[in-house]
PDB file of C-alpha atoms in Angstrom:
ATOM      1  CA  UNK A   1       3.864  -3.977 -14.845  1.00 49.00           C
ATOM      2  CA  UNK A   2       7.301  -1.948 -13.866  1.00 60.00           C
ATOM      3  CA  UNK A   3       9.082  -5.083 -15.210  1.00 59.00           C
ATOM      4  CA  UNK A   4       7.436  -4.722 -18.626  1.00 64.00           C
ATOM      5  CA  UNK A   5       8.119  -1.168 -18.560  1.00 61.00           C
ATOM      6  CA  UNK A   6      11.413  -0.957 -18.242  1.00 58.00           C
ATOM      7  CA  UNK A   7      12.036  -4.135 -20.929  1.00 55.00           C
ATOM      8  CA  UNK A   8      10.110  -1.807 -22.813  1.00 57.00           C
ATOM      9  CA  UNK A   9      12.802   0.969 -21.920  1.00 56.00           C
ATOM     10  CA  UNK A  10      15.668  -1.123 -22.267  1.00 61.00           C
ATOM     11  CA  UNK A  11      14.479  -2.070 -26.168  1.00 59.00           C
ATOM     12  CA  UNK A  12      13.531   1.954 -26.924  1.00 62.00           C
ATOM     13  CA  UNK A  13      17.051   2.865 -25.592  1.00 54.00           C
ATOM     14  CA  UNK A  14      18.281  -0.111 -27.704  1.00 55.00           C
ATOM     15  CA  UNK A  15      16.318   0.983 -31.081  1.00 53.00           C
ATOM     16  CA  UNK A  16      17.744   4.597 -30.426  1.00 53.00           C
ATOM     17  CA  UNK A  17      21.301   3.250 -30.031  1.00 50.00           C
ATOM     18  CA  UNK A  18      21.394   1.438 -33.158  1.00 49.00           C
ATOM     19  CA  UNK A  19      19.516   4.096 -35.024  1.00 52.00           C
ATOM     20  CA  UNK A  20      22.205   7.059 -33.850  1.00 46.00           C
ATOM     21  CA  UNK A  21      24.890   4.134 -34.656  1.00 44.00           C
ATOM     22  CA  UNK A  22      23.735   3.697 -38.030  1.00 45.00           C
ATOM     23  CA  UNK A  23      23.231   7.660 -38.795  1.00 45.00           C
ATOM     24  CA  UNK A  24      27.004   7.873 -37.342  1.00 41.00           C
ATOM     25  CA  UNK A  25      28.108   5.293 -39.753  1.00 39.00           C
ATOM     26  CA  UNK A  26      26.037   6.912 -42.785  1.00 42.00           C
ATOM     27  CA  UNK A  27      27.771  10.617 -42.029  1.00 42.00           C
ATOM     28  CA  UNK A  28      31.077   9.095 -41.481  1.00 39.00           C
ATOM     29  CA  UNK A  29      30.974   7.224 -44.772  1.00 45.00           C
ATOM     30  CA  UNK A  30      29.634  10.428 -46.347  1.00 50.00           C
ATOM     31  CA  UNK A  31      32.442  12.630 -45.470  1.00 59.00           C
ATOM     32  CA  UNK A  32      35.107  10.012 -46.087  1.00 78.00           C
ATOM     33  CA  UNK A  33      33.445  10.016 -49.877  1.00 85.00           C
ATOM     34  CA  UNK A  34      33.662  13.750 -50.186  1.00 87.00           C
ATOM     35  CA  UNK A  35      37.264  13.419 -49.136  1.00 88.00           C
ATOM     36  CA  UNK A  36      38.355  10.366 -51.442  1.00 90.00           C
ATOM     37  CA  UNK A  37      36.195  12.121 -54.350  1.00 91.00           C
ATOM     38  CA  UNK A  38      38.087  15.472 -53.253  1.00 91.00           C
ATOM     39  CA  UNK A  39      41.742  13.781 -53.424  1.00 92.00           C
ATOM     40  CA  UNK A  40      40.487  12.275 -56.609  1.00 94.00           C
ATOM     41  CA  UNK A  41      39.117  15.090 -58.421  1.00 93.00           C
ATOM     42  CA  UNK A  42      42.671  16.682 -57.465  1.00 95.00           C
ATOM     43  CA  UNK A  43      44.354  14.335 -59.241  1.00 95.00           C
ATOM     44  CA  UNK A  44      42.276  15.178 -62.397  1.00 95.00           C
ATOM     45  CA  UNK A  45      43.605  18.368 -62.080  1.00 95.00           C
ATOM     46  CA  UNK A  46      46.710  17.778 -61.973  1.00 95.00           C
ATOM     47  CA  UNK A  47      46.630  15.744 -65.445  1.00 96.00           C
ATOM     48  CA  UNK A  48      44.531  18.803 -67.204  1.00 93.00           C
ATOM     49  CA  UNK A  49      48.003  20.672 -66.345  1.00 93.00           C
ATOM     50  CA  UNK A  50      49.878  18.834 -68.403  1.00 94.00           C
ATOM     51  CA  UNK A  51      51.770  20.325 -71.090  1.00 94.00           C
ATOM     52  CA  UNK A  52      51.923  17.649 -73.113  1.00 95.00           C
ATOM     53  CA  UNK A  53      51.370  13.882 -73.028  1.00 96.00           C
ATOM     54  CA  UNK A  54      50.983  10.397 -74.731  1.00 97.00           C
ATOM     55  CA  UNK A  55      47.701   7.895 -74.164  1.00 97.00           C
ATOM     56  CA  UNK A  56      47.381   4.473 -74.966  1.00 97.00           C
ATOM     57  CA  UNK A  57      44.177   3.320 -74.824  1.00 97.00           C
ATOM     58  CA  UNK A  58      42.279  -0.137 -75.526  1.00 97.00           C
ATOM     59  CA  UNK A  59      38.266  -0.708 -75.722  1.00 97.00           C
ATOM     60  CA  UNK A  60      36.695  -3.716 -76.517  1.00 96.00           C
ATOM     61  CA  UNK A  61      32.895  -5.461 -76.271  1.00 94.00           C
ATOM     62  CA  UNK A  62      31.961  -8.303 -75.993  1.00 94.00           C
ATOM     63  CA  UNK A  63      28.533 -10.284 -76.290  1.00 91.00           C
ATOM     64  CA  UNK A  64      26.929 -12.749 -73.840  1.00 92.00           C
ATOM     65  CA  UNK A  65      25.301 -13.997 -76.798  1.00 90.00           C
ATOM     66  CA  UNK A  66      28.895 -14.531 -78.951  1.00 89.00           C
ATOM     67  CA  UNK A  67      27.136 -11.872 -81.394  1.00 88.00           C
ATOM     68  CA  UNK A  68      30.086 -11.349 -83.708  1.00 87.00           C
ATOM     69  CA  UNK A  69      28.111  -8.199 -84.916  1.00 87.00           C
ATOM     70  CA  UNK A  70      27.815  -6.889 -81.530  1.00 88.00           C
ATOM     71  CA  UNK A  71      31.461  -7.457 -80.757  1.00 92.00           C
ATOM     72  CA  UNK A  72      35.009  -5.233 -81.486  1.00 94.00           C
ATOM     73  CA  UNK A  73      38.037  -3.810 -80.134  1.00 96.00           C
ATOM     74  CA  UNK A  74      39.556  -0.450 -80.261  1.00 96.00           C
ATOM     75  CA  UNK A  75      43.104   0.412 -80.329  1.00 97.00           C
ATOM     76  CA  UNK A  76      43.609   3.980 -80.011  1.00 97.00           C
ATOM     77  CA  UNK A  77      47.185   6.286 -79.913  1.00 97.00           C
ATOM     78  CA  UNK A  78      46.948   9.648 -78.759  1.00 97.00           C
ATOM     79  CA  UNK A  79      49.734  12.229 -78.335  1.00 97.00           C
ATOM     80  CA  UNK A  80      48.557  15.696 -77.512  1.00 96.00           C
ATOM     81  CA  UNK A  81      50.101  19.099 -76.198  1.00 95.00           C
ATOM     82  CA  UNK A  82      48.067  22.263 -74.639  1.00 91.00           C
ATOM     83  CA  UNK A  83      49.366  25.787 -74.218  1.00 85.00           C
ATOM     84  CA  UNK A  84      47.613  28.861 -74.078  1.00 80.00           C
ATOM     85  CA  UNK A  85      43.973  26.959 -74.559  1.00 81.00           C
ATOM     86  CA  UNK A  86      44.930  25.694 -77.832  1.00 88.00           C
ATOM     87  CA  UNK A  87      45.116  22.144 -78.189  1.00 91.00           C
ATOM     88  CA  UNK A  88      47.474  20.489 -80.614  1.00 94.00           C
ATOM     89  CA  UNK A  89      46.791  16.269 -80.686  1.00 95.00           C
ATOM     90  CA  UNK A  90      47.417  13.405 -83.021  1.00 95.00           C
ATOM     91  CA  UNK A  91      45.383  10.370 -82.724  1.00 96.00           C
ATOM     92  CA  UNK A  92      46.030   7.284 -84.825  1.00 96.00           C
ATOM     93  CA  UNK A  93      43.441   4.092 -84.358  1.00 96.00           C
ATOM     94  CA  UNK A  94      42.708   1.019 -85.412  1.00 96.00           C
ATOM     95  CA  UNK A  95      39.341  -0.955 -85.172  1.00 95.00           C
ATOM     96  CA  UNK A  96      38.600  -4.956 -85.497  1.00 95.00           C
ATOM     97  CA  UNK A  97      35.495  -5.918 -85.892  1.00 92.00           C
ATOM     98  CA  UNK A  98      34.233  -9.753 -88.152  1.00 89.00           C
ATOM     99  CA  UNK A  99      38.150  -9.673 -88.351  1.00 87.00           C
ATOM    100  CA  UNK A 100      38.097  -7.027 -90.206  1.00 93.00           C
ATOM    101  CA  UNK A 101      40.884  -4.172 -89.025  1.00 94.00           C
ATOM    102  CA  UNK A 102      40.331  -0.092 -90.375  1.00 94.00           C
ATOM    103  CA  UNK A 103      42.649   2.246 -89.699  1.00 93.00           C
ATOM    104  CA  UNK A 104      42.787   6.210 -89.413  1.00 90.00           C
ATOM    105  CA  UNK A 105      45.055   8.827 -88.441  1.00 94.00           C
ATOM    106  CA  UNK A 106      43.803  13.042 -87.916  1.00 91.00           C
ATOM    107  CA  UNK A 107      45.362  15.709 -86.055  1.00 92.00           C
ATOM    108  CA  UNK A 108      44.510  19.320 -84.865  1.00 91.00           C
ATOM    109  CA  UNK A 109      47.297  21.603 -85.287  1.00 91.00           C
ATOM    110  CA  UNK A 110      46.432  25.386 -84.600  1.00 87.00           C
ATOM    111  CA  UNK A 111      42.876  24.837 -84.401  1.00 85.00           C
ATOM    112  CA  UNK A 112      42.746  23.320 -87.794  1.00 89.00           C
ATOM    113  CA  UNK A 113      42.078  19.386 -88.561  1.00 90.00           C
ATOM    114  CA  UNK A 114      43.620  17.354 -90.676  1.00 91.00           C
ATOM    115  CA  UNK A 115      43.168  13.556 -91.862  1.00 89.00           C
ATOM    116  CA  UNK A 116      45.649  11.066 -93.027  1.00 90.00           C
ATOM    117  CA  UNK A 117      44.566   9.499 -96.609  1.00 89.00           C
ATOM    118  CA  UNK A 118      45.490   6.330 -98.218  1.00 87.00           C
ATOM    119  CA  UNK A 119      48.618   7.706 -99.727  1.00 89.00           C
ATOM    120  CA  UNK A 120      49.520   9.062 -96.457  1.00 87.00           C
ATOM    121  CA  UNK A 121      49.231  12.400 -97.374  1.00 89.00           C
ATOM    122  CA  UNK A 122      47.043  14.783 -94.556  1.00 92.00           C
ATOM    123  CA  UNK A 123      44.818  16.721 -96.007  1.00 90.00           C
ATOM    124  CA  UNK A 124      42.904  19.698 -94.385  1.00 88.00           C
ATOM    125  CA  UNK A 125      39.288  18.885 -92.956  1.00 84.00           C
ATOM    126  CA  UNK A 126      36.353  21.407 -92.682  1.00 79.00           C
ATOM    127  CA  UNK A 127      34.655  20.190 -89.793  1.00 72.00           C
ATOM    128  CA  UNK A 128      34.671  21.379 -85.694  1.00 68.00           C
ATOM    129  CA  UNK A 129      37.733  20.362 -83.417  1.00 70.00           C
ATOM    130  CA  UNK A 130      36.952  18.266 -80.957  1.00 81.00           C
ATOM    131  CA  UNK A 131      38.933  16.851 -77.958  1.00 88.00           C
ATOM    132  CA  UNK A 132      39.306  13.079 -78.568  1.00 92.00           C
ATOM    133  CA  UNK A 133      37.347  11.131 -76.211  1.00 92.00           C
ATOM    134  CA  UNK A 134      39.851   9.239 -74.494  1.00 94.00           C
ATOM    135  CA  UNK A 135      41.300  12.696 -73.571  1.00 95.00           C
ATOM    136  CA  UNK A 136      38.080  13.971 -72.369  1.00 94.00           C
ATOM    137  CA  UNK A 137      37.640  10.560 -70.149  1.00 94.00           C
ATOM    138  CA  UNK A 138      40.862  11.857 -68.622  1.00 95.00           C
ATOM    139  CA  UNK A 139      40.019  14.930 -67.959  1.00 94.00           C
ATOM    140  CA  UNK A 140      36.426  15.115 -66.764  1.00 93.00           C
ATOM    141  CA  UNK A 141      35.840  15.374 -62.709  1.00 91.00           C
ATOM    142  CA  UNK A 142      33.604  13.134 -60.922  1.00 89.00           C
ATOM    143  CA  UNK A 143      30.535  14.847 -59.581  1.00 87.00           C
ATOM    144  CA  UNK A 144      29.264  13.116 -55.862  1.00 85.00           C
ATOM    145  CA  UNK A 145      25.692  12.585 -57.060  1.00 82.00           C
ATOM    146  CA  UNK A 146      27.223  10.361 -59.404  1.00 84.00           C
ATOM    147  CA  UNK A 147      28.746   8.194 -57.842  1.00 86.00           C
ATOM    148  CA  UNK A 148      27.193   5.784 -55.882  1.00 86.00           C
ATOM    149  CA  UNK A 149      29.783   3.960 -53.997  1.00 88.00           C
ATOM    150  CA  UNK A 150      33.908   4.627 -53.718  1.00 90.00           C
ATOM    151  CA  UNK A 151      36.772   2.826 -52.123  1.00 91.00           C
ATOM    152  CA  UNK A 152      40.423   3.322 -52.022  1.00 92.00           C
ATOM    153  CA  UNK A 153      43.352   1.196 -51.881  1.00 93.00           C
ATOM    154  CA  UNK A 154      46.977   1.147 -52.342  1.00 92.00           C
ATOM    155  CA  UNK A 155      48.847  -0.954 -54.917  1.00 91.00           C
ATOM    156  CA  UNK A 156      52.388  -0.482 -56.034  1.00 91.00           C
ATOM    157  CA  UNK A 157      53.186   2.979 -54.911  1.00 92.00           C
ATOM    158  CA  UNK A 158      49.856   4.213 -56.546  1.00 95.00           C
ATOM    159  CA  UNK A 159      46.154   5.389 -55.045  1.00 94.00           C
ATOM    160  CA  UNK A 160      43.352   3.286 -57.219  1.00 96.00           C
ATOM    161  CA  UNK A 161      40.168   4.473 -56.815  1.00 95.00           C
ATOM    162  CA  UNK A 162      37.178   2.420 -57.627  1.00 94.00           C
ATOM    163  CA  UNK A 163      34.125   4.304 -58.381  1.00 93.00           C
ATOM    164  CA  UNK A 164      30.614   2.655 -58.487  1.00 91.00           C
ATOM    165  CA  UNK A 165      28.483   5.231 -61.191  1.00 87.00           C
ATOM    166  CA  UNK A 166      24.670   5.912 -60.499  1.00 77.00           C
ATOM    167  CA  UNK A 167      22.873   4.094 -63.754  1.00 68.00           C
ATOM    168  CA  UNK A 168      22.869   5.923 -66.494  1.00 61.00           C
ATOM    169  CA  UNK A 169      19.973   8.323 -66.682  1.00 50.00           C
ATOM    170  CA  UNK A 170      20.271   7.325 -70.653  1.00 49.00           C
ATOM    171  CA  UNK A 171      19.112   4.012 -69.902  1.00 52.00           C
ATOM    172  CA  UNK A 172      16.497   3.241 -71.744  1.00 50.00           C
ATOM    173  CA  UNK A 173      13.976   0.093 -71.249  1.00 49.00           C
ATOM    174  CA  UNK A 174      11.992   1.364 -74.174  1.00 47.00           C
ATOM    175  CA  UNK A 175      14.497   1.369 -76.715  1.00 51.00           C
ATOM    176  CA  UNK A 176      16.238  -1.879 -75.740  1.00 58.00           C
ATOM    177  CA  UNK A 177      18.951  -0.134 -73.525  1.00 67.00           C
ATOM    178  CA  UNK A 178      19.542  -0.792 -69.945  1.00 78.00           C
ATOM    179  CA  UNK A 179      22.392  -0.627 -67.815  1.00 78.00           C
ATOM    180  CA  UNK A 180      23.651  -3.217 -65.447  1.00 82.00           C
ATOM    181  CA  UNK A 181      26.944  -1.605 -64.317  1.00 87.00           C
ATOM    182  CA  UNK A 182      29.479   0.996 -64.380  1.00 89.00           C
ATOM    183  CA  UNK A 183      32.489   0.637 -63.013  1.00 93.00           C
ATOM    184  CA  UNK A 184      35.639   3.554 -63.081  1.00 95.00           C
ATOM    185  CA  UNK A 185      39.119   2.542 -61.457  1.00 96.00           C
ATOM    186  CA  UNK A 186      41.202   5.383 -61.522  1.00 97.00           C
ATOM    187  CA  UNK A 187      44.870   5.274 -60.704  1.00 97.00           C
ATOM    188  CA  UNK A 188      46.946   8.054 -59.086  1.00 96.00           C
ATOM    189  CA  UNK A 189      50.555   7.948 -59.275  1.00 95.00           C
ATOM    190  CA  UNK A 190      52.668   8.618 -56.007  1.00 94.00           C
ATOM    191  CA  UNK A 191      52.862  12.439 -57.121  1.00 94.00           C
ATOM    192  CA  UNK A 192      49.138  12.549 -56.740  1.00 94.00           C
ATOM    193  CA  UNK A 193      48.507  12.924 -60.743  1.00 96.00           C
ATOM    194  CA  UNK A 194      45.953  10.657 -62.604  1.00 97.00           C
ATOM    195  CA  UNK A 195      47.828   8.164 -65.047  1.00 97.00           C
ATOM    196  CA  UNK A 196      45.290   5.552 -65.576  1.00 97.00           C
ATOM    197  CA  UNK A 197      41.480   4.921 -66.032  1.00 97.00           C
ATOM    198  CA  UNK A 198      39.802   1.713 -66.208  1.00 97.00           C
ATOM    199  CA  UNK A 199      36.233   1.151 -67.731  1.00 94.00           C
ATOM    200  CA  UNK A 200      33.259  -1.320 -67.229  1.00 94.00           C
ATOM    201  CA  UNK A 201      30.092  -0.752 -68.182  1.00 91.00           C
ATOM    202  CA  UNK A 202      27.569  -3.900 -68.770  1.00 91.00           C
ATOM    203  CA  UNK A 203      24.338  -3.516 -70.105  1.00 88.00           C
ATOM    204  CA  UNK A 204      21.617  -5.425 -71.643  1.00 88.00           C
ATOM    205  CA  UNK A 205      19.841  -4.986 -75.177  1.00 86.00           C
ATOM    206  CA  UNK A 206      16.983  -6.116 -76.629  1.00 81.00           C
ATOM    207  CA  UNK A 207      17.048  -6.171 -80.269  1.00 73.00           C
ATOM    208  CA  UNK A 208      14.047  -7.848 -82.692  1.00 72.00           C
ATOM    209  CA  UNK A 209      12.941  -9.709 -79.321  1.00 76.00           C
ATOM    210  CA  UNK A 210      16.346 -10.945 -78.505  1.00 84.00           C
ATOM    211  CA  UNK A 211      18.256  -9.941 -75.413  1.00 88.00           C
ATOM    212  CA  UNK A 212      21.997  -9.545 -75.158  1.00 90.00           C
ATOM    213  CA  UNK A 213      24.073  -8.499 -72.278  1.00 90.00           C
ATOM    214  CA  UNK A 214      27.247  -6.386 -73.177  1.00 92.00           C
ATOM    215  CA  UNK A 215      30.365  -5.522 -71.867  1.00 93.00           C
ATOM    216  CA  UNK A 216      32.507  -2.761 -72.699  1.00 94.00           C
ATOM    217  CA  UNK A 217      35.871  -2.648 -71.262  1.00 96.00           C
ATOM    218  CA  UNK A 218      38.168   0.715 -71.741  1.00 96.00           C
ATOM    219  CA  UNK A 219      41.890   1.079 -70.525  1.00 97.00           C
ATOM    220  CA  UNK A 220      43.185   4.355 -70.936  1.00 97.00           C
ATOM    221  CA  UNK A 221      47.061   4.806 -69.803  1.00 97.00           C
ATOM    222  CA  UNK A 222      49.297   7.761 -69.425  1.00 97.00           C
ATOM    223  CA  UNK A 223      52.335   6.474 -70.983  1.00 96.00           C
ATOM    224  CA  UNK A 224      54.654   9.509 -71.640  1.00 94.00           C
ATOM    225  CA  UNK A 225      54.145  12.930 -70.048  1.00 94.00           C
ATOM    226  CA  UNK A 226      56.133  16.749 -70.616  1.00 92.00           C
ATOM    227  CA  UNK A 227      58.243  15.600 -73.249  1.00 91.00           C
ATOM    228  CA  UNK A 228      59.564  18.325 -75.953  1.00 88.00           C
ATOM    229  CA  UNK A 229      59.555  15.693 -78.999  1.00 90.00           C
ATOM    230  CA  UNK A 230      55.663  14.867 -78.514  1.00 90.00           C
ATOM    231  CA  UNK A 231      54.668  18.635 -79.910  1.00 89.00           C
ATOM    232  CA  UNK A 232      57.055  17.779 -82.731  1.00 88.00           C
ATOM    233  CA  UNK A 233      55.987  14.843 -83.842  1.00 89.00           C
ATOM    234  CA  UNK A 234      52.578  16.339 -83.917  1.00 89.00           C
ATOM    235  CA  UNK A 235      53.060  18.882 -86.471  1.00 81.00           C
TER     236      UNK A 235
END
């Protein structure tokens, strides 16, 4: 009877060894997130404070299925320059989809938008300014109930980040939308400023009873930054 008892001891002490190992590992992992997404979210910064800049970026989907329909790439050219909370930007880009190309060129200048017509000439648009999406990608900080897993590494003088997202809460099975993943790989430079995001999200859809799985890839690069001809060649 002792005997028993104290194997049953030795396995309680055992259970509460692993369980206060496991609860170490889990706040240690917690805290080294917060950190990383701390160090990231600086680097974020650091890019809104940016003067001015030049993005190239490059999107493209693809189809499991080889749906031609479902499949195109994105070329997109983005200068921009920000003083005083006004935002000046001109974004030229060019979409293939079928192998068909279309092109377009607007800009915001003072708060007002203009687009590029056929004959080149920019005429004035009446609709809201809006900062281009590739910008916003670069500038929007990662909140930690997002992101559902992080690791760091260093490559080539740089910090790359590679951020696992929580699914989508606009999934939806109903309408034929579901995600699979979502990937982010941000890269830092060695002065701690963002230059780079990487994309991949995969989902599946489900369209007239047919499922596809899609893959959208997004490479957004800092390319130029602080430069006194980019406001020029905006105007």
């Amino acid at each position: 009877m002792d005997k028993t008892k104290k194997l049953l001891v030795s396995i309680i002490a055992v259970v509460l060894v692993v369980i206060l190992a496991i609860g170490f590992c889990f706040l240690w992992s917690k805290q080294n997130m917060e950190t990383d997404l701390l160090c990231l979210n600086q680097a974020i910064t650091a890019f809104s404070g940016l003067e001015n800049g030049e993005l190239q970026s490059v999107s493209s989907r693809s189809s499991a299925n080889q749906d031609a329909e479902m499949e195109y790439i994105d070329q997109i050219h983005l200068l921009f320059s920000q003083q005083e909370n006004q935002l000046d930007y001109l974004l030229e880009q060019k979409s293939t989809q079928q192998q068909e190309t279309t092109s377009f060129c607007y800009k915001s200048v003072s708060g007002k938008m203009f687009y590029q017509n056929d004959q080149g000439i920019w005429e004035e648009e009446d609709f809201s300014n809006q900062v281009p999406s590739v910008l916003a990608e670069m500038l929007s900080t990662l909140e930690q109930q997002n992101v559902k897993k992080l690791s760091v590494v260093k490559k080539d003088g740089n910090t790359v980040y590679q951020v696992k997202i929580q699914p989508s809460s606009l999934s939806d099975t109903i309408g034929g939308y579901q995600d699979i993943s979502y990937i982010k790989t941000y890269t830092v430079d060695s002065e701690g400023m963002l230059i780079q995001i990487k994309t991949e999200n995969q989902y599946v859809v489900n369209q007239n009873g047919k499922e596809d799985t899609l893959t959208v890839t997004t490479e957004t690069k800092l390319i130029n930054k602080n430069q006194s001809s980019i406001p020029d060649a905006i105007q």
